[in-house]
PDB file of N, CA and C in Angstrom:
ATOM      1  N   UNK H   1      11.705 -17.215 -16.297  1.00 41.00           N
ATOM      2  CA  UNK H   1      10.933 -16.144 -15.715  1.00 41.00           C
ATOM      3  C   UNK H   1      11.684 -14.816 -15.743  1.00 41.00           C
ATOM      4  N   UNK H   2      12.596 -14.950 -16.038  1.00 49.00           N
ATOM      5  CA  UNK H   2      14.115 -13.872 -15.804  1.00 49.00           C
ATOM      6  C   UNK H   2      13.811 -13.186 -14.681  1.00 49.00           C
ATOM      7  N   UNK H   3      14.155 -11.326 -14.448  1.00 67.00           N
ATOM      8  CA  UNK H   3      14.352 -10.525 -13.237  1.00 67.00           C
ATOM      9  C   UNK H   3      12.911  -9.985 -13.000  1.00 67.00           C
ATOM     10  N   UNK H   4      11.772 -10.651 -12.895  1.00 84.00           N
ATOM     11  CA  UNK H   4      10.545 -10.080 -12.628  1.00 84.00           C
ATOM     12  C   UNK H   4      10.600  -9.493 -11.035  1.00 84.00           C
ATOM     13  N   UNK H   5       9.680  -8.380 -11.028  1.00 92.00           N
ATOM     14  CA  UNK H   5       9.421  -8.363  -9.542  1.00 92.00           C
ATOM     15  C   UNK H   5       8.287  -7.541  -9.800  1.00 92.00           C
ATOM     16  N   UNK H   6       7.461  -6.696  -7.997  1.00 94.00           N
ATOM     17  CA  UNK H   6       5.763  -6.212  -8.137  1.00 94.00           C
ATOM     18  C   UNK H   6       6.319  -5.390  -7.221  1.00 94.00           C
ATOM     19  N   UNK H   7       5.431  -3.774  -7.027  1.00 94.00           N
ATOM     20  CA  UNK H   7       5.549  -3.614  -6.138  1.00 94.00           C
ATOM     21  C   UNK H   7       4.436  -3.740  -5.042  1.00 94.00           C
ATOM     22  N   UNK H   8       4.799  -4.066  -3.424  1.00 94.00           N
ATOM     23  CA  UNK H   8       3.975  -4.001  -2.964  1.00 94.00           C
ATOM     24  C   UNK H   8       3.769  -3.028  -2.159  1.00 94.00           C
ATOM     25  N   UNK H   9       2.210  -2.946  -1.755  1.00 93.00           N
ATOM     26  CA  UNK H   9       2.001  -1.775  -1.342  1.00 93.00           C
ATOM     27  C   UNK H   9       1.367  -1.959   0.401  1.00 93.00           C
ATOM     28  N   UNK H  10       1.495  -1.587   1.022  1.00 93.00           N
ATOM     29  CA  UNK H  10       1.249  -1.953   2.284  1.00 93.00           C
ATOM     30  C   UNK H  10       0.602  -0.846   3.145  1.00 93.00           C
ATOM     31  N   UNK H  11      -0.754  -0.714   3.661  1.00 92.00           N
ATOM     32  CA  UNK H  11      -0.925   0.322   4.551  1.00 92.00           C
ATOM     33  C   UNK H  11      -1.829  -0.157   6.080  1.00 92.00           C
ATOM     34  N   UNK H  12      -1.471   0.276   6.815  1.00 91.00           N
ATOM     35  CA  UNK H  12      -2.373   0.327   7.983  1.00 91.00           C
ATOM     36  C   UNK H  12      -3.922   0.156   8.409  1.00 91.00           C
ATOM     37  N   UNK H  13      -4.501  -0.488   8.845  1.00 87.00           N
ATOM     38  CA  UNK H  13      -5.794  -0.924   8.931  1.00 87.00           C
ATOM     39  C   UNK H  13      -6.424  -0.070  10.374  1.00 87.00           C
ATOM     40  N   UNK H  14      -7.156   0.775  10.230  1.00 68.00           N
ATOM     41  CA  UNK H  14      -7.632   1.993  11.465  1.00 68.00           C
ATOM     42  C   UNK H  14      -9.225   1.377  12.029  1.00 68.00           C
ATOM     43  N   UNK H  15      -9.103   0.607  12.613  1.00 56.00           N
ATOM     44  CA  UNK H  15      -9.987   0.031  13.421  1.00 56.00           C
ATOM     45  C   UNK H  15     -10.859   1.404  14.163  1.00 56.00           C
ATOM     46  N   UNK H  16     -11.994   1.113  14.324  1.00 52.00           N
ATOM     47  CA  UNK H  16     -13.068   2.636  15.000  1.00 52.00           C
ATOM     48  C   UNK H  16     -12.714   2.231  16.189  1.00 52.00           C
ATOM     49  N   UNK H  17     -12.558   1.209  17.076  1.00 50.00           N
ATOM     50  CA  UNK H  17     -12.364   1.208  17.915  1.00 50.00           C
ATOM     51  C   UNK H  17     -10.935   1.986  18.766  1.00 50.00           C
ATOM     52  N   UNK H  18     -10.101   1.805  17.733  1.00 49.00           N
ATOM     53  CA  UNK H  18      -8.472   1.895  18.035  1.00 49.00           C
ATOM     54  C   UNK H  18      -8.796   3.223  17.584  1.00 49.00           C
ATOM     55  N   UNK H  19      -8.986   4.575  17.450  1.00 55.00           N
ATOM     56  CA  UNK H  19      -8.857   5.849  16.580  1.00 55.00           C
ATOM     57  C   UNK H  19      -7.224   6.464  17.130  1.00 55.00           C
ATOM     58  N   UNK H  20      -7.193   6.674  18.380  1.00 53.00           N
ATOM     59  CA  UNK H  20      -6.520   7.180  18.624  1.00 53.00           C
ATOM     60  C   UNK H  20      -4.814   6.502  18.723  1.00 53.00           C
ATOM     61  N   UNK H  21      -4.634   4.996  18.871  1.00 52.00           N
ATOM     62  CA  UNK H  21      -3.583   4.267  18.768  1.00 52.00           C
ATOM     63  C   UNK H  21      -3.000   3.878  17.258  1.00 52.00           C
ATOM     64  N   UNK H  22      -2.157   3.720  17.544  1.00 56.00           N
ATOM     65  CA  UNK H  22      -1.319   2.901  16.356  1.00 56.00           C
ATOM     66  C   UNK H  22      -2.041   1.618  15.723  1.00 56.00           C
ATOM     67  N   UNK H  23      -1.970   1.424  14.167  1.00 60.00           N
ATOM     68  CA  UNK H  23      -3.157   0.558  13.357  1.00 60.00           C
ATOM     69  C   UNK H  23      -2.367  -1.126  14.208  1.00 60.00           C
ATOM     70  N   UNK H  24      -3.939  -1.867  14.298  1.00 80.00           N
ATOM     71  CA  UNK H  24      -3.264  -3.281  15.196  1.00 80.00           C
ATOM     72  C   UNK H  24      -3.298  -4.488  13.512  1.00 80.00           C
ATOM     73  N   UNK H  25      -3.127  -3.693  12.617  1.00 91.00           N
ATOM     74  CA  UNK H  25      -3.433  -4.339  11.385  1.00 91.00           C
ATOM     75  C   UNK H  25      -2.895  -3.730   9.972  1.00 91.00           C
ATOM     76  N   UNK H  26      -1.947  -4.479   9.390  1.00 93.00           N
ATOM     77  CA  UNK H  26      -1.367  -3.844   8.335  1.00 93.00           C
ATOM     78  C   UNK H  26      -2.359  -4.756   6.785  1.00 93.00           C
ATOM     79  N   UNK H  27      -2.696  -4.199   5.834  1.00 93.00           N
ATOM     80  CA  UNK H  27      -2.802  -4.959   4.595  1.00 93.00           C
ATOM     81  C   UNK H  27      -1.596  -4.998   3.802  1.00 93.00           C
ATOM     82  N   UNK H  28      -1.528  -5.897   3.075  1.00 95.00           N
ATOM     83  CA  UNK H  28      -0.171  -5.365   1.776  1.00 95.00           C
ATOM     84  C   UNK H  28      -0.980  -6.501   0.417  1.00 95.00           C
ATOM     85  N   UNK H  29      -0.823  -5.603  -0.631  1.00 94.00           N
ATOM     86  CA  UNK H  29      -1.166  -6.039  -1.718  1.00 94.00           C
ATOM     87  C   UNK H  29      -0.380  -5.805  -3.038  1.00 94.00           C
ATOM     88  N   UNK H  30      -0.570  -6.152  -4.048  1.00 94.00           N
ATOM     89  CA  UNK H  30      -0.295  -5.865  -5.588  1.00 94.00           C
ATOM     90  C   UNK H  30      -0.681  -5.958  -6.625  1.00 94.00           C
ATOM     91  N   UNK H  31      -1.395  -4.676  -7.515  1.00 92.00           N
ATOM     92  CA  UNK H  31      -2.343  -4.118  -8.266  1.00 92.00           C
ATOM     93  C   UNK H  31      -2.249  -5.575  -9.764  1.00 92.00           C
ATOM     94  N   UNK H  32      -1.175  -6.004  -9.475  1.00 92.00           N
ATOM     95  CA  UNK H  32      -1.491  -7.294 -10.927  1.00 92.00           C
ATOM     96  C   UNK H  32      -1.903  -8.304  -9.927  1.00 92.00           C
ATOM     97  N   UNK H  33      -1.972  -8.868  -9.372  1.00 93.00           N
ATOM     98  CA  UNK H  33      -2.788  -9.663  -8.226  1.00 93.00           C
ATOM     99  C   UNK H  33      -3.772  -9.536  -7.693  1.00 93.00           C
ATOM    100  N   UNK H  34      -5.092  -8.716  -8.175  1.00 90.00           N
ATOM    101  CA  UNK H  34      -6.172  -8.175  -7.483  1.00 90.00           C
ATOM    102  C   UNK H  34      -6.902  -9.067  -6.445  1.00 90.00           C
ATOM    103  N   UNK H  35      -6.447 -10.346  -6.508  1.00 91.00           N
ATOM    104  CA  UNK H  35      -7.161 -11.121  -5.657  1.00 91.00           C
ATOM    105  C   UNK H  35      -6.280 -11.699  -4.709  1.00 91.00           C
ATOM    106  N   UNK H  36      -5.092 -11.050  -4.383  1.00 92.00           N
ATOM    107  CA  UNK H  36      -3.672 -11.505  -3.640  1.00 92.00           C
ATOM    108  C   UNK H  36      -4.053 -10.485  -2.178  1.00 92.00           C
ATOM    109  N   UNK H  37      -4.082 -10.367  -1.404  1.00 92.00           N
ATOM    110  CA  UNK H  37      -4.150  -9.248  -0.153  1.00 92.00           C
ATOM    111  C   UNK H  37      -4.118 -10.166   0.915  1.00 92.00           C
ATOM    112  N   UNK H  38      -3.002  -9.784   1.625  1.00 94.00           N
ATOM    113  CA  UNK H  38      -2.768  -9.886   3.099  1.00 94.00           C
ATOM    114  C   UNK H  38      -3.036  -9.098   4.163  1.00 94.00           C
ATOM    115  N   UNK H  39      -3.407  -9.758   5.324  1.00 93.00           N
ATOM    116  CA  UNK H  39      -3.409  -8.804   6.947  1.00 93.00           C
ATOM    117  C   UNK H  39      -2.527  -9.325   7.667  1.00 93.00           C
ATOM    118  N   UNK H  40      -1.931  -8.771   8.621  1.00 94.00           N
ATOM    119  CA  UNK H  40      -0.868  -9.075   9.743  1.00 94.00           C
ATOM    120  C   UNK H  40      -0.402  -7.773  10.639  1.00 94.00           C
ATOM    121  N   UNK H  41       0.028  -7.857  11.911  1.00 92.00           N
ATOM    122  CA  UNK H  41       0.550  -7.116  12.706  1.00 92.00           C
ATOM    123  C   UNK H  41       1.425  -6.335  12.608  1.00 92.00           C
ATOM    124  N   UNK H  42       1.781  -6.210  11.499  1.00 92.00           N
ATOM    125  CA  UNK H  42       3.075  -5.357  11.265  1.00 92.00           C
ATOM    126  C   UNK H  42       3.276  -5.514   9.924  1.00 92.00           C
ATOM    127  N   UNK H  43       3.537  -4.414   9.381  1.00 92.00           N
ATOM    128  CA  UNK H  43       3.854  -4.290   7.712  1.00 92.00           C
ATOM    129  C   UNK H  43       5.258  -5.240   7.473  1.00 92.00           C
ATOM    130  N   UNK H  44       5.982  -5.363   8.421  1.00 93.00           N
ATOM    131  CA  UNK H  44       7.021  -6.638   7.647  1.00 93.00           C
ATOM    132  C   UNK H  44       6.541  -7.837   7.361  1.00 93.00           C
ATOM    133  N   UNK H  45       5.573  -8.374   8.527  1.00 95.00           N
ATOM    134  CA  UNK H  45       4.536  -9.452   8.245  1.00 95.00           C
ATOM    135  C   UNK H  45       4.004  -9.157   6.977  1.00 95.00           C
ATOM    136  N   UNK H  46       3.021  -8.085   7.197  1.00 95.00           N
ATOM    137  CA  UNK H  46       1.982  -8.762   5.604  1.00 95.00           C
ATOM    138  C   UNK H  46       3.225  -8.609   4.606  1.00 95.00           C
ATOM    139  N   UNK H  47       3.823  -7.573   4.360  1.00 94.00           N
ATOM    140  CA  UNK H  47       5.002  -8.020   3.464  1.00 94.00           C
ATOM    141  C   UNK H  47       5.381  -9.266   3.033  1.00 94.00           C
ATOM    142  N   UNK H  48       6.236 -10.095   4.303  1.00 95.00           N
ATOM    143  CA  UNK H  48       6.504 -11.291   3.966  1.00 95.00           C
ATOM    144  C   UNK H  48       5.559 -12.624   3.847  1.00 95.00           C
ATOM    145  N   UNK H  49       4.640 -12.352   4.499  1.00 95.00           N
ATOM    146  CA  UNK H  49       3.190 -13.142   4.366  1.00 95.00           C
ATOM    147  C   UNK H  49       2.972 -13.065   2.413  1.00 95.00           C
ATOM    148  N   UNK H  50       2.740 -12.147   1.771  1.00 93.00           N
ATOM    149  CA  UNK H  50       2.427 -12.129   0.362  1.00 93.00           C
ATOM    150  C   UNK H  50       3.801 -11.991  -0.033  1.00 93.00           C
ATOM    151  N   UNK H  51       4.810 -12.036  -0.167  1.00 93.00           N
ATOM    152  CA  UNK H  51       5.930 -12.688  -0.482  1.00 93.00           C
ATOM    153  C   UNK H  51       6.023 -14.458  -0.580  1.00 93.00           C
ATOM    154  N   UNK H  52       5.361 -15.194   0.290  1.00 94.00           N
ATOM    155  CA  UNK H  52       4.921 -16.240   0.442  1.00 94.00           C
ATOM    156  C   UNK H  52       3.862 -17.069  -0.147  1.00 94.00           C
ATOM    157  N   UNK H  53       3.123 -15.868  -0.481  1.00 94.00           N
ATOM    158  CA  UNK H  53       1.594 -16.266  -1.020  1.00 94.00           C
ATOM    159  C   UNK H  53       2.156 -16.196  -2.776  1.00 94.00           C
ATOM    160  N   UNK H  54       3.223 -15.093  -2.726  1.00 92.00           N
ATOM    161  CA  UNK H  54       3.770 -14.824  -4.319  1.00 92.00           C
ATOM    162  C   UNK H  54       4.366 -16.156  -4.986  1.00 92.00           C
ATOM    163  N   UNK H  55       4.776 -16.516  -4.151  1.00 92.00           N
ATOM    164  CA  UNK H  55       6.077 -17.490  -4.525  1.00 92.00           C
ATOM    165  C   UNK H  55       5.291 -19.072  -4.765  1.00 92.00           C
ATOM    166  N   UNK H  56       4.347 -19.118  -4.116  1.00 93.00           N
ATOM    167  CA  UNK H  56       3.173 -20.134  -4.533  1.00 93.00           C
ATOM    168  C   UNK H  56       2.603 -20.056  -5.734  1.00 93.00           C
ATOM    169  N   UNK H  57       2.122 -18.843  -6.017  1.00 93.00           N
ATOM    170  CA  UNK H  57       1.587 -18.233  -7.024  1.00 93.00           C
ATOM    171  C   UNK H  57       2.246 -18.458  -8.258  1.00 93.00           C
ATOM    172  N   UNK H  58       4.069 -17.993  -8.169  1.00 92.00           N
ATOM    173  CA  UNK H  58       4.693 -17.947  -8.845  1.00 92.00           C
ATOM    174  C   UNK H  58       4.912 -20.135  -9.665  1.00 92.00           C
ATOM    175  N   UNK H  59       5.126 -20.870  -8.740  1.00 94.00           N
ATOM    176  CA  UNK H  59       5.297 -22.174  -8.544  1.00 94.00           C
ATOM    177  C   UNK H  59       3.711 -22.609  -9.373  1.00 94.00           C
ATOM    178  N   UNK H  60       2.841 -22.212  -9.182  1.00 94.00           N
ATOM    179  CA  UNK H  60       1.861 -22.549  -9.952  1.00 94.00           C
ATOM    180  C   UNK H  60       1.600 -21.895 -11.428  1.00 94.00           C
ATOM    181  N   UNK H  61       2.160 -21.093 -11.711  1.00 93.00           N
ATOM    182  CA  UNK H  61       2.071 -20.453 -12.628  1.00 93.00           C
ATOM    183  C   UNK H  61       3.111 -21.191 -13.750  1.00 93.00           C
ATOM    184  N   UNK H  62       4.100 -21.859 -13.499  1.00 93.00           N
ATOM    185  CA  UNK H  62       5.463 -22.739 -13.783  1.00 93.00           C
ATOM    186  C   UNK H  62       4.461 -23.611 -13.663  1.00 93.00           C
ATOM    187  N   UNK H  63       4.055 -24.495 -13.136  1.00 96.00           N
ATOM    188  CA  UNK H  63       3.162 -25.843 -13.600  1.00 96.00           C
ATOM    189  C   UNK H  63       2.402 -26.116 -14.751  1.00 96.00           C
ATOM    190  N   UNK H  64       1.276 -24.821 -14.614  1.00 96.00           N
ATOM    191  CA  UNK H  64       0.538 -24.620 -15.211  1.00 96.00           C
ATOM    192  C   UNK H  64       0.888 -23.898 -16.701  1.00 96.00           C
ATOM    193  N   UNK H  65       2.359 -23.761 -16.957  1.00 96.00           N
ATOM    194  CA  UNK H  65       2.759 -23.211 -18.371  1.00 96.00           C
ATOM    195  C   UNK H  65       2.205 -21.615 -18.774  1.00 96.00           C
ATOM    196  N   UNK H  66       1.330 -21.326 -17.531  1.00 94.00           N
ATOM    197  CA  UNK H  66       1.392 -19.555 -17.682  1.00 94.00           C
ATOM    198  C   UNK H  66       2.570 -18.698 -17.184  1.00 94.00           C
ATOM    199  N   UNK H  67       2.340 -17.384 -17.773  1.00 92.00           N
ATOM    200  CA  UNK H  67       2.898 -16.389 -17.850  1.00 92.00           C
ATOM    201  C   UNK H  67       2.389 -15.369 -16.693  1.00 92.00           C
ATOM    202  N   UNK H  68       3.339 -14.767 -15.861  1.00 91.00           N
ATOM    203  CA  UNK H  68       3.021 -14.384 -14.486  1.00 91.00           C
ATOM    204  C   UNK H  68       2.275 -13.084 -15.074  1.00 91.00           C
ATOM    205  N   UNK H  69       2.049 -11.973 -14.553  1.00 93.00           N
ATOM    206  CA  UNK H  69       1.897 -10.808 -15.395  1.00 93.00           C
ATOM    207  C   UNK H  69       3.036  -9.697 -15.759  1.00 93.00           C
ATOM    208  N   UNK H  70       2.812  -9.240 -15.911  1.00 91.00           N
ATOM    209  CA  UNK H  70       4.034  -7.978 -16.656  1.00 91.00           C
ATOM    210  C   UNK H  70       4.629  -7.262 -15.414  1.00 91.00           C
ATOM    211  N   UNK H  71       5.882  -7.711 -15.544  1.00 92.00           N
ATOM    212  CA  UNK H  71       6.652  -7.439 -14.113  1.00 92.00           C
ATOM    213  C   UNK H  71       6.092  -5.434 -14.036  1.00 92.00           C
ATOM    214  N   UNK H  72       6.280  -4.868 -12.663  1.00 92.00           N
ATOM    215  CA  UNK H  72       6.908  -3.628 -12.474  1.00 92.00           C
ATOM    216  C   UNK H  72       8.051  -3.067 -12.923  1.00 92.00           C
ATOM    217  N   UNK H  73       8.112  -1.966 -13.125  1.00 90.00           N
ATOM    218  CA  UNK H  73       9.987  -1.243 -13.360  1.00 90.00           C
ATOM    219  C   UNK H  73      10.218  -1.098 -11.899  1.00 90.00           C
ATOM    220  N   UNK H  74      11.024  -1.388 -11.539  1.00 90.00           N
ATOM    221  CA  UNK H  74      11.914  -1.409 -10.144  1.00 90.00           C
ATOM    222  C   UNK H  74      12.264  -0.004  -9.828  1.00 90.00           C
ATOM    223  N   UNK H  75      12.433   1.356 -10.621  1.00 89.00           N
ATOM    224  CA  UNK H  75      12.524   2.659 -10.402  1.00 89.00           C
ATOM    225  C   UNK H  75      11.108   3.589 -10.423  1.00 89.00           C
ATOM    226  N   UNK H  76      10.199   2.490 -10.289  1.00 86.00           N
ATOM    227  CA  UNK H  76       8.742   3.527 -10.415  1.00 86.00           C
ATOM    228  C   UNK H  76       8.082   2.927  -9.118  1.00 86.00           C
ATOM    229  N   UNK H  77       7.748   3.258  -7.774  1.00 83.00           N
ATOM    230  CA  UNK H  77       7.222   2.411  -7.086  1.00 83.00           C
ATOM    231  C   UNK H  77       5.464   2.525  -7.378  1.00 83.00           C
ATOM    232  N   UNK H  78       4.620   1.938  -6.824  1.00 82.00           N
ATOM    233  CA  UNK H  78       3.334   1.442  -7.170  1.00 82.00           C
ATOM    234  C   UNK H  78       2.477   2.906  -6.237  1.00 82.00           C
ATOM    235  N   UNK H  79       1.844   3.650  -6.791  1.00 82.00           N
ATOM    236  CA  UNK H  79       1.620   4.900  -6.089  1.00 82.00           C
ATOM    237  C   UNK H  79      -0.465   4.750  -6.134  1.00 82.00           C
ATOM    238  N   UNK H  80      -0.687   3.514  -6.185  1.00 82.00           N
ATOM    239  CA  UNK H  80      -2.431   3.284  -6.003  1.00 82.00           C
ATOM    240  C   UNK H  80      -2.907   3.933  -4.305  1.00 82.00           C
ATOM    241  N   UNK H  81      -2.185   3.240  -3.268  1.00 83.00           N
ATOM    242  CA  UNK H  81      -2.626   3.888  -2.016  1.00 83.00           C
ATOM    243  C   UNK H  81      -1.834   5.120  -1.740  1.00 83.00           C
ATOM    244  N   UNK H  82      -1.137   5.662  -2.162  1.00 81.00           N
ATOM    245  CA  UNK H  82      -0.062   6.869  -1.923  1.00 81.00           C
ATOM    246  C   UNK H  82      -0.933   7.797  -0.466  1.00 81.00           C
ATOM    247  N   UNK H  83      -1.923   7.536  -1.033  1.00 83.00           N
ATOM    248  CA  UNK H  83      -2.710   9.027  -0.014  1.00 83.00           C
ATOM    249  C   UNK H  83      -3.195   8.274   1.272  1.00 83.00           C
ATOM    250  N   UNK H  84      -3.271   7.196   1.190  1.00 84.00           N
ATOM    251  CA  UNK H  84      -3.628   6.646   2.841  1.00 84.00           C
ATOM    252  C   UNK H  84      -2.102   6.603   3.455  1.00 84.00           C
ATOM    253  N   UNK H  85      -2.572   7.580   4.655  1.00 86.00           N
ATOM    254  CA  UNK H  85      -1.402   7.785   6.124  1.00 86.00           C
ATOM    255  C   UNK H  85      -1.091   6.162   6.682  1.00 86.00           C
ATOM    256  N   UNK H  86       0.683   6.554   6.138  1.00 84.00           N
ATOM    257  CA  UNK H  86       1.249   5.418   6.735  1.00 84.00           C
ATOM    258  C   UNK H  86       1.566   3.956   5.700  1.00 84.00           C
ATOM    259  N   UNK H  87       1.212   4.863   4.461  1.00 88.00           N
ATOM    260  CA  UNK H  87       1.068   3.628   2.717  1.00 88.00           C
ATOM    261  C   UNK H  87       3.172   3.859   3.216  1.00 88.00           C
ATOM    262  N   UNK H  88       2.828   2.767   2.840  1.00 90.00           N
ATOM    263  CA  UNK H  88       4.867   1.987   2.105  1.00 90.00           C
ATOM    264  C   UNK H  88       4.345   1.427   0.957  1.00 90.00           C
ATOM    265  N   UNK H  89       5.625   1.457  -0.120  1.00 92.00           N
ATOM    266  CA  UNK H  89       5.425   0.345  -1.039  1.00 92.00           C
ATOM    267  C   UNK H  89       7.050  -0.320  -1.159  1.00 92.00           C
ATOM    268  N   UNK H  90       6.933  -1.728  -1.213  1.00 93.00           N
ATOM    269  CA  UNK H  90       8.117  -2.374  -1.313  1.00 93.00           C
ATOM    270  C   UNK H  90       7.985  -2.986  -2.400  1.00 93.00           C
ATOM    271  N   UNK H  91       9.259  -3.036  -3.047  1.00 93.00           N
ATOM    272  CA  UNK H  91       9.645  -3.938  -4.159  1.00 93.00           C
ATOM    273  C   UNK H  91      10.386  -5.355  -4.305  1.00 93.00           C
ATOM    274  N   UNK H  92       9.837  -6.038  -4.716  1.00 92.00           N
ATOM    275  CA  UNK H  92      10.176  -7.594  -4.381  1.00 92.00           C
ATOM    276  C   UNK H  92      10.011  -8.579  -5.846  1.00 92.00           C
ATOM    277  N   UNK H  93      11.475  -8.435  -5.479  1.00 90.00           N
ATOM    278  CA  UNK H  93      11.638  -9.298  -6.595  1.00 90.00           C
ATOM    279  C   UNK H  93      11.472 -11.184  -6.509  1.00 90.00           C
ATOM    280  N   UNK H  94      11.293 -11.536  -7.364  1.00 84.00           N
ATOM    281  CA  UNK H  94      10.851 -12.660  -7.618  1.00 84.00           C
ATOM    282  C   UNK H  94      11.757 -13.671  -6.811  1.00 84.00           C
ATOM    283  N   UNK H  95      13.047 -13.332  -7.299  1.00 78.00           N
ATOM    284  CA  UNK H  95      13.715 -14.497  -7.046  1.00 78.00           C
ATOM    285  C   UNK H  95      13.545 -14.707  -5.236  1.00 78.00           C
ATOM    286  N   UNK H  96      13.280 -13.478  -4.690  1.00 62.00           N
ATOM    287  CA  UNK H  96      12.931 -13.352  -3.146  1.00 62.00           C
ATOM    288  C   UNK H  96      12.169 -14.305  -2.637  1.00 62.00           C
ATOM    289  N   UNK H  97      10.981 -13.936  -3.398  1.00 58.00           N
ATOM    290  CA  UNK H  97       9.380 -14.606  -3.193  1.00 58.00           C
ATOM    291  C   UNK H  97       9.689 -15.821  -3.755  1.00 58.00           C
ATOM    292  N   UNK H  98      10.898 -16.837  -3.386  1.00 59.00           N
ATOM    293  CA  UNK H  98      11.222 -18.288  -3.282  1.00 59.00           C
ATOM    294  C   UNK H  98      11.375 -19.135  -1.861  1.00 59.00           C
TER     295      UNK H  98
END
């Protein structure tokens, strides 16, 4: 598999109810995974939540004799949500998401 990694991108979930508080809900996703997306309480959660979900992913992908998709460059981070208040993107490499 060599040094693959994705970046992920993680932003805040703004409930109508909550307007004025802090988001009670983070997503984190990654644009070669379109069908990969997590929720959790805190962006380290969904982080490590799809870090988890990756590494499954990754383990099935090794079974199944496919090819993961075309890693990220590790010096470009993933700039799809850039404009939603409160976007992070983390980079995570593979061998992590074990």
């Amino acid at each position: 598999m060599g040094n693959k990694g994705y970046w992920v991108e993680c932003i805040p979930v703004q409930q109508k109810s909550n307007q004025n508080f802090g988001a009670d809900l983070y997503n984190a996703s990654i644009d070669s995974f379109p069908d990969m997306m997590v929720s959790a309480s805190s962006p380290d959660m969904a982080v490590q939540k799809l870090r988890e979900k990756l590494a499954k992913v990754k383990k099935y992908y090794e079974m199944t004799g496919r090819n993961l998709p075309e890693a990220h460059n590790p010096m470009v981070p993933a700039k799809k949500m850039r404009d939603v208040k409160g976007w992070m993107s983390i980079y995570v490499a593979m061998a992590e998401a074990e």
